[in-house]
């Protein structure tokens, strides 16, 4: 049985090591990128279950310093590839903003409106981060890795239109028919 994979966008080695320890304690594997350009490339490839983004990252590997806007751009890009949904049945990718630069309520509110599922201070108690990650996975319908694999199959057609027909409100009993249209080809999943 495979386990969840977290894409961690973090340019600080110490912060990544701490995050990786938390992820391992939850049974998640961490895939790390250190800048906006590499994060966007990984998001395009897909294949992960949750996204943790430090806001203050370098735009690319040759940049001398990080920018908060680079982290926000990663979040916006990820949300365009994995659209936000109020229904877990549609498979929203959980996105967690993790930063030491969330110093006021306005920043948290801005991030939540941009599509993140949670905003976490880097100085957060180590016991709190695992519960917040678990909660994000559960709310998105990705509590178990098998659900992530299924959702990746359903959304495996980047750049195509998707139509979701939902039956009942209960996610366990919802009948889903996803149709992916790509030119003259279509797939019924």
Coordinates of N, CA and C in Angstrom, one line a residue:
X1 N 0.8 -1.2 0.0 CA 0.0 0.0 0.0 C 0.9 1.2 0.0
X2 N 0.6 2.2 -0.9 CA 1.4 3.4 -1.0 C 0.9 4.4 0.0
X3 N 1.6 5.5 0.3 CA 1.2 6.4 1.2 C 1.1 7.8 0.6
X4 N 0.5 8.7 1.3 CA 0.4 10.1 0.8 C 1.7 10.7 0.5
X5 N 1.7 11.6 -0.5 CA 2.9 12.4 -0.8 C 2.6 13.8 -0.7
X6 N 3.4 14.5 0.1 CA 3.2 16.0 0.3 C 4.3 16.7 -0.6
X7 N 3.8 17.7 -1.4 CA 4.7 18.5 -2.0 C 5.0 19.7 -1.1
X8 N 6.3 19.9 -0.7 CA 6.6 20.9 0.3 C 7.5 22.0 -0.5
X9 N 7.0 23.2 -0.5 CA 7.7 24.3 -1.2 C 8.3 25.1 0.0
X10 N 9.6 24.8 0.2 CA 10.3 25.4 1.3 C 11.8 25.6 0.9
X11 N 12.3 26.8 1.1 CA 13.7 27.0 0.7 C 14.7 27.0 1.9
X12 N 14.2 26.9 3.1 CA 15.0 26.9 4.3 C 15.2 25.4 4.7
X13 N 16.5 25.0 4.8 CA 16.8 23.6 5.1 C 16.3 23.1 6.4
X14 N 16.5 24.0 7.5 CA 16.0 23.6 8.8 C 14.5 23.5 8.9
X15 N 13.8 24.5 8.3 CA 12.3 24.4 8.3 C 11.8 23.1 7.5
X16 N 12.5 22.8 6.4 CA 12.1 21.6 5.7 C 12.3 20.4 6.6
X17 N 13.4 20.3 7.2 CA 13.7 19.1 8.1 C 12.6 18.9 9.2
X18 N 12.2 20.0 9.8 CA 11.2 20.0 10.8 C 9.9 19.5 10.2
X19 N 9.5 20.1 9.0 CA 8.3 19.7 8.4 C 8.3 18.3 7.9
X20 N 9.5 17.8 7.4 CA 9.6 16.4 7.0 C 9.4 15.5 8.2
X21 N 9.9 15.8 9.4 CA 9.7 15.0 10.6 C 8.2 14.9 10.9
X22 N 7.5 16.0 10.8 CA 6.1 15.9 11.1 C 5.4 15.1 10.0
X23 N 5.7 15.2 8.8 CA 5.1 14.4 7.7 C 5.3 13.0 7.9
X24 N 6.6 12.6 8.2 CA 6.9 11.2 8.4 C 6.1 10.6 9.6
X25 N 5.9 11.4 10.6 CA 5.2 10.9 11.8 C 3.7 10.6 11.4
X26 N 3.2 11.2 10.3 CA 1.9 11.0 9.8 C 1.9 9.9 8.8
X27 N 3.1 9.4 8.4 CA 3.2 8.4 7.4 C 3.2 9.0 5.9
X28 N 3.4 10.3 5.8 CA 3.5 10.9 4.5 C 4.9 11.0 4.0
X29 N 5.1 10.9 2.7 CA 6.4 11.1 2.1 C 6.5 12.6 1.7
X30 N 7.6 13.2 1.8 CA 7.8 14.6 1.4 C 8.6 14.7 0.1
X31 N 8.1 15.5 -0.8 CA 8.8 15.8 -2.1 C 9.0 17.3 -1.9
X32 N 10.3 17.7 -2.0 CA 10.7 19.1 -1.7 C 11.1 19.9 -3.0
X33 N 10.6 21.1 -3.1 CA 11.1 22.1 -4.1 C 11.4 23.4 -3.3
X34 N 12.3 24.2 -3.9 CA 12.8 25.3 -3.1 C 12.4 26.7 -3.7
X35 N 11.8 26.7 -4.8 CA 11.5 28.0 -5.4 C 10.2 27.9 -6.3
X36 N 9.7 29.1 -6.6 CA 8.4 29.2 -7.4 C 8.5 28.4 -8.7
X37 N 9.5 28.6 -9.5 CA 9.6 27.9 -10.8 C 9.6 26.4 -10.7
X38 N 10.3 25.8 -9.7 CA 10.3 24.4 -9.5 C 9.0 23.9 -9.0
X39 N 8.3 24.7 -8.1 CA 7.0 24.4 -7.6 C 6.0 24.3 -8.7
X40 N 6.0 25.3 -9.6 CA 5.0 25.2 -10.7 C 5.2 24.0 -11.6
X41 N 6.5 23.7 -11.8 CA 6.8 22.5 -12.7 C 6.3 21.2 -12.0
X42 N 6.5 21.1 -10.7 CA 6.0 19.9 -10.0 C 4.4 19.9 -9.9
X43 N 3.8 21.0 -9.8 CA 2.4 21.1 -9.8 C 1.8 20.6 -11.1
X44 N 2.5 21.0 -12.2 CA 2.1 20.5 -13.5 C 2.2 19.0 -13.7
X45 N 3.2 18.4 -13.0 CA 3.4 17.0 -13.1 C 2.3 16.2 -12.3
X46 N 1.8 16.9 -11.3 CA 0.8 16.3 -10.3 C 1.4 15.2 -9.5
X47 N 0.6 14.2 -9.0 CA 1.2 13.1 -8.3 C 1.4 13.3 -6.8
X48 N 0.8 14.3 -6.2 CA 0.9 14.5 -4.7 C -0.5 14.7 -4.1
X49 N -0.6 14.6 -2.8 CA -1.8 14.5 -2.1 C -2.2 15.8 -1.4
X50 N -1.1 16.6 -1.0 CA -1.3 17.8 -0.2 C -0.1 18.7 -0.6
X51 N -0.4 20.0 -0.6 CA 0.6 21.0 -0.9 C 0.9 21.9 0.3
X52 N 2.1 22.0 0.8 CA 2.5 22.9 1.8 C 3.4 23.9 1.2
X53 N 3.1 25.2 1.4 CA 3.8 26.3 0.7 C 4.3 27.3 1.7
X54 N 5.6 27.5 1.8 CA 6.2 28.6 2.5 C 5.9 29.8 1.6
X55 N 5.5 30.9 2.2 CA 5.2 32.1 1.4 C 6.4 32.8 0.9
X56 N 7.4 32.8 1.8 CA 8.7 33.6 1.5 C 9.7 32.7 0.8
X57 N 9.6 32.5 -0.5 CA 10.5 31.7 -1.3 C 11.1 32.4 -2.4
X58 N 12.1 31.9 -3.0 CA 12.8 32.5 -4.2 C 11.9 32.3 -5.4
X59 N 11.9 33.2 -6.3 CA 11.2 33.0 -7.6 C 11.8 31.9 -8.4
X60 N 13.1 31.8 -8.5 CA 13.8 30.7 -9.2 C 15.1 30.4 -8.5
X61 N 15.8 29.3 -8.9 CA 17.0 28.9 -8.2 C 18.1 29.9 -8.3
X62 N 18.1 30.8 -9.2 CA 19.2 31.8 -9.3 C 18.9 33.1 -8.6
X63 N 17.7 33.2 -8.0 CA 17.4 34.4 -7.2 C 18.2 34.5 -5.9
X64 N 18.5 35.7 -5.5 CA 19.3 35.9 -4.3 C 18.5 35.9 -3.1
X65 N 17.2 36.3 -3.2 CA 16.4 36.4 -2.0 C 15.0 36.0 -2.3
X66 N 14.2 35.6 -1.2 CA 12.8 35.2 -1.4 C 11.9 36.4 -1.4
X67 N 10.7 36.1 -1.9 CA 9.6 37.1 -1.9 C 8.3 36.4 -1.5
X68 N 7.5 37.1 -0.7 CA 6.2 36.6 -0.3 C 5.3 36.4 -1.5
X69 N 5.5 37.3 -2.5 CA 4.6 37.2 -3.7 C 4.9 35.9 -4.4
X70 N 6.1 35.3 -4.3 CA 6.4 34.1 -5.0 C 5.6 32.9 -4.4
X71 N 5.5 32.9 -3.1 CA 4.7 31.8 -2.5 C 3.2 32.0 -2.8
X72 N 2.7 33.2 -2.8 CA 1.3 33.5 -3.2 C 1.0 33.0 -4.6
X73 N 2.0 33.3 -5.5 CA 1.8 32.9 -6.9 C 1.8 31.3 -7.1
X74 N 2.5 30.6 -6.3 CA 2.4 29.2 -6.3 C 1.0 28.7 -5.8
X75 N 0.5 29.3 -4.8 CA -0.8 29.0 -4.3 C -1.9 29.3 -5.4
X76 N -1.8 30.4 -6.1 CA -2.8 30.8 -7.1 C -2.7 29.8 -8.3
X77 N -1.4 29.4 -8.7 CA -1.2 28.5 -9.8 C -1.8 27.1 -9.4
X78 N -1.5 26.7 -8.2 CA -2.0 25.3 -7.8 C -3.5 25.3 -7.8
X79 N -4.1 26.4 -7.3 CA -5.6 26.4 -7.2 C -6.2 26.4 -8.6
X80 N -5.5 27.0 -9.6 CA -6.1 26.9 -11.0 C -6.0 25.5 -11.5
X81 N -5.0 24.7 -11.1 CA -4.8 23.3 -11.6 C -5.7 22.4 -10.8
X82 N -6.0 22.7 -9.5 CA -6.8 21.9 -8.7 C -7.9 22.9 -8.1
X83 N -9.0 23.1 -8.9 CA -9.9 24.1 -8.4 C -10.5 23.8 -7.1
X84 N -10.8 24.9 -6.3 CA -11.4 24.8 -5.0 C -12.8 24.3 -5.2
X85 N -13.3 23.6 -4.2 CA -14.6 23.0 -4.2 C -15.2 23.0 -2.8
X86 N -16.4 23.3 -2.7 CA -17.1 23.1 -1.4 C -17.4 21.7 -1.0
X87 N -17.3 20.8 -2.0 CA -17.7 19.4 -1.9 C -16.4 18.6 -2.0
X88 N -16.2 17.8 -0.9 CA -15.0 16.9 -0.9 C -15.1 15.9 -2.1
X89 N -16.4 15.6 -2.5 CA -16.6 14.7 -3.6 C -15.9 15.1 -4.9
X90 N -15.6 16.4 -5.0 CA -14.9 16.9 -6.2 C -13.4 16.8 -6.1
X91 N -12.9 16.5 -5.0 CA -11.4 16.2 -4.9 C -10.5 17.4 -4.8
X92 N -10.9 18.4 -4.0 CA -10.0 19.5 -3.9 C -8.7 19.1 -3.3
X93 N -7.6 19.7 -3.9 CA -6.3 19.4 -3.3 C -6.1 20.3 -2.1
X94 N -5.7 19.8 -1.0 CA -5.5 20.6 0.2 C -4.2 21.4 0.1
X95 N -4.3 22.7 0.3 CA -3.2 23.6 0.2 C -3.1 24.3 1.6
X96 N -1.9 24.2 2.1 CA -1.6 24.8 3.4 C -0.5 25.8 3.3
X97 N -0.7 27.0 3.7 CA 0.3 28.1 3.6 C 1.0 28.0 5.0
X98 N 2.3 27.8 4.9 CA 3.1 27.7 6.1 C 4.2 28.8 6.1
X99 N 4.2 29.7 7.0 CA 5.1 30.8 6.9 C 5.3 31.5 8.3
X100 N 6.5 32.1 8.4 CA 6.8 33.0 9.6 C 6.3 34.4 9.3
X101 N 5.7 34.7 8.1 CA 5.4 36.0 7.7 C 3.9 36.3 7.8
X102 N 3.2 35.4 8.5 CA 1.7 35.7 8.7 C 1.6 36.4 10.0
X103 N 1.8 37.7 9.9 CA 1.8 38.5 11.2 C 0.5 39.2 11.5
X104 N -0.4 39.1 10.7 CA -1.7 39.8 11.0 C -2.9 39.0 10.4
X105 N -4.0 39.3 11.0 CA -5.3 38.7 10.6 C -5.6 38.9 9.1
X106 N -5.2 40.1 8.6 CA -5.4 40.4 7.2 C -4.8 39.5 6.2
X107 N -3.5 39.1 6.5 CA -2.8 38.2 5.7 C -3.4 36.8 5.7
X108 N -3.9 36.3 6.8 CA -4.5 35.0 6.9 C -5.8 35.0 6.1
X109 N -6.6 36.1 6.2 CA -7.9 36.2 5.5 C -7.6 36.2 4.0
X110 N -6.6 37.0 3.6 CA -6.2 37.1 2.2 C -5.9 35.7 1.6
X111 N -5.1 34.9 2.4 CA -4.7 33.6 1.9 C -5.9 32.7 1.9
X112 N -6.8 32.7 2.8 CA -8.0 31.9 2.8 C -8.8 32.2 1.6
X113 N -9.0 33.5 1.3 CA -9.8 33.9 0.1 C -9.1 33.4 -1.2
X114 N -7.7 33.3 -1.2 CA -7.0 32.9 -2.4 C -7.1 31.4 -2.6
X115 N -7.7 30.6 -1.7 CA -7.9 29.2 -1.9 C -7.2 28.3 -1.0
X116 N -6.4 28.7 0.0 CA -5.7 27.8 0.8 C -6.8 27.2 1.8
X117 N -6.5 26.0 2.3 CA -7.3 25.4 3.2 C -7.0 25.7 4.7
X118 N -5.7 26.0 4.9 CA -5.3 26.4 6.2 C -4.1 27.3 6.2
X119 N -3.9 28.1 7.2 CA -2.8 29.0 7.3 C -2.1 28.6 8.6
X120 N -0.8 28.3 8.5 CA -0.1 27.8 9.7 C 1.2 28.6 9.9
X121 N 1.4 29.1 11.1 CA 2.6 29.8 11.5 C 3.7 28.8 11.6
X122 N 4.9 29.1 11.2 CA 6.1 28.2 11.4 C 6.3 27.9 12.8
X123 N 6.0 28.9 13.7 CA 6.3 28.7 15.1 C 5.2 27.9 15.8
X124 N 4.3 27.4 15.0 CA 3.2 26.6 15.6 C 3.7 25.4 16.4
X125 N 3.0 25.1 17.4 CA 3.4 23.9 18.3 C 3.4 22.7 17.4
X126 N 4.5 21.9 17.5 CA 4.7 20.7 16.7 C 3.5 19.7 16.8
X127 N 2.7 19.7 17.9 CA 1.6 18.8 18.0 C 0.4 19.3 17.2
X128 N 0.4 20.6 16.9 CA -0.8 21.2 16.2 C -0.7 21.0 14.7
X129 N 0.5 21.0 14.1 CA 0.7 20.8 12.6 C 0.1 19.5 12.1
X130 N 0.5 18.4 12.8 CA -0.1 17.1 12.3 C -1.6 17.1 12.3
X131 N -2.2 17.6 13.3 CA -3.7 17.6 13.3 C -4.3 18.5 12.2
X132 N -3.6 19.6 11.9 CA -4.1 20.4 10.9 C -4.0 19.8 9.5
X133 N -2.9 19.1 9.3 CA -2.7 18.3 8.0 C -3.7 17.2 7.9
X134 N -3.9 16.5 8.9 CA -4.9 15.4 8.9 C -6.3 16.0 8.6
X135 N -6.6 17.1 9.2 CA -7.9 17.7 9.0 C -8.1 18.2 7.6
X136 N -7.1 18.7 7.0 CA -7.1 19.2 5.6 C -7.3 18.0 4.6
X137 N -6.6 16.9 4.9 CA -6.8 15.7 4.1 C -8.2 15.1 4.2
X138 N -8.7 15.1 5.4 CA -10.0 14.6 5.6 C -11.1 15.4 5.0
X139 N -11.0 16.7 5.1 CA -12.0 17.6 4.5 C -12.0 17.6 3.0
X140 N -10.9 17.3 2.4 CA -10.8 17.2 1.0 C -11.2 15.9 0.4
X141 N -11.5 14.9 1.3 CA -11.8 13.6 0.8 C -10.6 12.8 0.5
X142 N -9.5 13.2 0.9 CA -8.2 12.5 0.7 C -7.6 11.9 1.9
X143 N -8.4 11.5 2.9 CA -7.9 11.0 4.1 C -7.1 9.8 3.9
X144 N -7.5 8.9 2.9 CA -6.7 7.7 2.6 C -6.1 7.9 1.2
X145 N -4.9 7.4 1.0 CA -4.2 7.6 -0.2 C -4.9 7.0 -1.4
X146 N -5.7 6.0 -1.3 CA -6.4 5.4 -2.4 C -7.3 6.5 -3.0
X147 N -7.9 7.3 -2.2 CA -8.8 8.4 -2.7 C -7.9 9.4 -3.5
X148 N -6.7 9.7 -3.1 CA -5.8 10.6 -3.9 C -5.6 10.0 -5.2
X149 N -5.3 8.7 -5.3 CA -5.0 8.0 -6.6 C -6.2 8.1 -7.5
X150 N -7.4 7.9 -6.9 CA -8.6 8.0 -7.7 C -8.8 9.4 -8.2
X151 N -8.6 10.4 -7.4 CA -8.8 11.8 -7.8 C -7.8 12.2 -8.8
X152 N -6.6 11.7 -8.7 CA -5.6 12.0 -9.7 C -6.0 11.5 -11.1
X153 N -6.6 10.3 -11.1 CA -7.1 9.7 -12.3 C -8.2 10.6 -12.9
X154 N -9.1 11.0 -12.0 CA -10.3 11.8 -12.5 C -9.8 13.2 -13.1
X155 N -8.7 13.7 -12.5 CA -8.3 15.0 -12.9 C -7.0 14.9 -13.8
X156 N -6.8 13.8 -14.5 CA -5.5 13.6 -15.2 C -5.5 14.2 -16.5
X157 N -6.4 15.1 -16.8 CA -6.4 15.7 -18.1 C -6.2 17.2 -17.9
X158 N -5.0 17.7 -17.7 CA -4.7 19.1 -17.4 C -5.1 19.9 -18.7
X159 N -5.7 21.1 -18.4 CA -6.1 21.9 -19.5 C -7.4 21.6 -20.2
X160 N -8.1 20.5 -19.7 CA -9.4 20.2 -20.3 C -10.5 20.6 -19.4
X161 N -11.7 20.6 -19.9 CA -12.9 21.0 -19.2 C -13.4 19.7 -18.5
X162 N -13.9 19.9 -17.3 CA -14.4 18.7 -16.5 C -15.8 19.1 -16.1
X163 N -16.7 18.1 -16.2 CA -18.1 18.3 -15.8 C -18.3 17.2 -14.8
X164 N -18.8 17.6 -13.6 CA -19.1 16.7 -12.5 C -20.6 16.7 -12.3
X165 N -21.1 15.5 -12.4 CA -22.5 15.3 -12.1 C -22.6 14.6 -10.7
X166 N -23.3 15.3 -9.8 CA -23.3 14.7 -8.4 C -24.7 14.2 -8.1
X167 N -24.8 13.1 -7.5 CA -26.0 12.6 -7.0 C -26.4 13.1 -5.7
X168 N -26.3 12.3 -4.7 CA -26.7 12.6 -3.3 C -25.7 13.5 -2.7
X169 N -26.1 14.1 -1.6 CA -25.2 15.0 -0.9 C -24.1 14.3 0.0
X170 N -24.5 13.1 0.4 CA -23.6 12.3 1.2 C -22.4 11.8 0.3
X171 N -21.1 12.3 0.6 CA -20.0 11.9 -0.2 C -19.8 10.4 -0.4
X172 N -20.2 9.6 0.7 CA -20.0 8.2 0.6 C -21.0 7.5 -0.4
X173 N -22.1 8.2 -0.6 CA -23.1 7.6 -1.5 C -23.3 8.3 -2.8
X174 N -22.4 9.3 -3.0 CA -22.6 10.1 -4.2 C -22.2 9.4 -5.4
X175 N -23.0 9.4 -6.4 CA -22.6 8.8 -7.7 C -22.0 10.0 -8.5
X176 N -20.8 9.7 -9.0 CA -20.0 10.7 -9.7 C -19.8 10.2 -11.1
X177 N -20.0 11.1 -12.0 CA -19.7 10.8 -13.4 C -18.9 12.0 -13.9
X178 N -17.6 11.8 -14.2 CA -16.7 12.8 -14.6 C -16.4 12.6 -16.1
X179 N -16.7 13.6 -16.8 CA -16.4 13.6 -18.3 C -15.3 14.6 -18.6
X180 N -14.2 14.1 -19.1 CA -13.1 14.9 -19.5 C -13.1 15.1 -21.0
X181 N -13.2 16.3 -21.5 CA -13.2 16.5 -22.9 C -11.9 17.1 -23.4
X182 N -11.3 16.5 -24.4 CA -10.0 17.0 -24.9 C -10.0 16.9 -26.4
X183 N -10.4 18.0 -27.1 CA -10.5 17.9 -28.5 C -11.6 16.9 -28.9
X184 N -11.3 16.0 -29.8 CA -12.2 15.0 -30.2 C -12.3 13.8 -29.3
X185 N -11.4 13.7 -28.4 CA -11.3 12.5 -27.5 C -12.1 12.8 -26.2
X186 N -12.7 11.9 -25.6 CA -13.3 12.1 -24.3 C -13.2 10.8 -23.5
X187 N -13.1 10.9 -22.2 CA -13.0 9.8 -21.4 C -14.1 9.8 -20.3
X188 N -14.8 8.7 -20.1 CA -15.7 8.5 -19.1 C -15.0 7.8 -17.9
X189 N -15.0 8.5 -16.8 CA -14.2 7.9 -15.7 C -15.1 7.5 -14.6

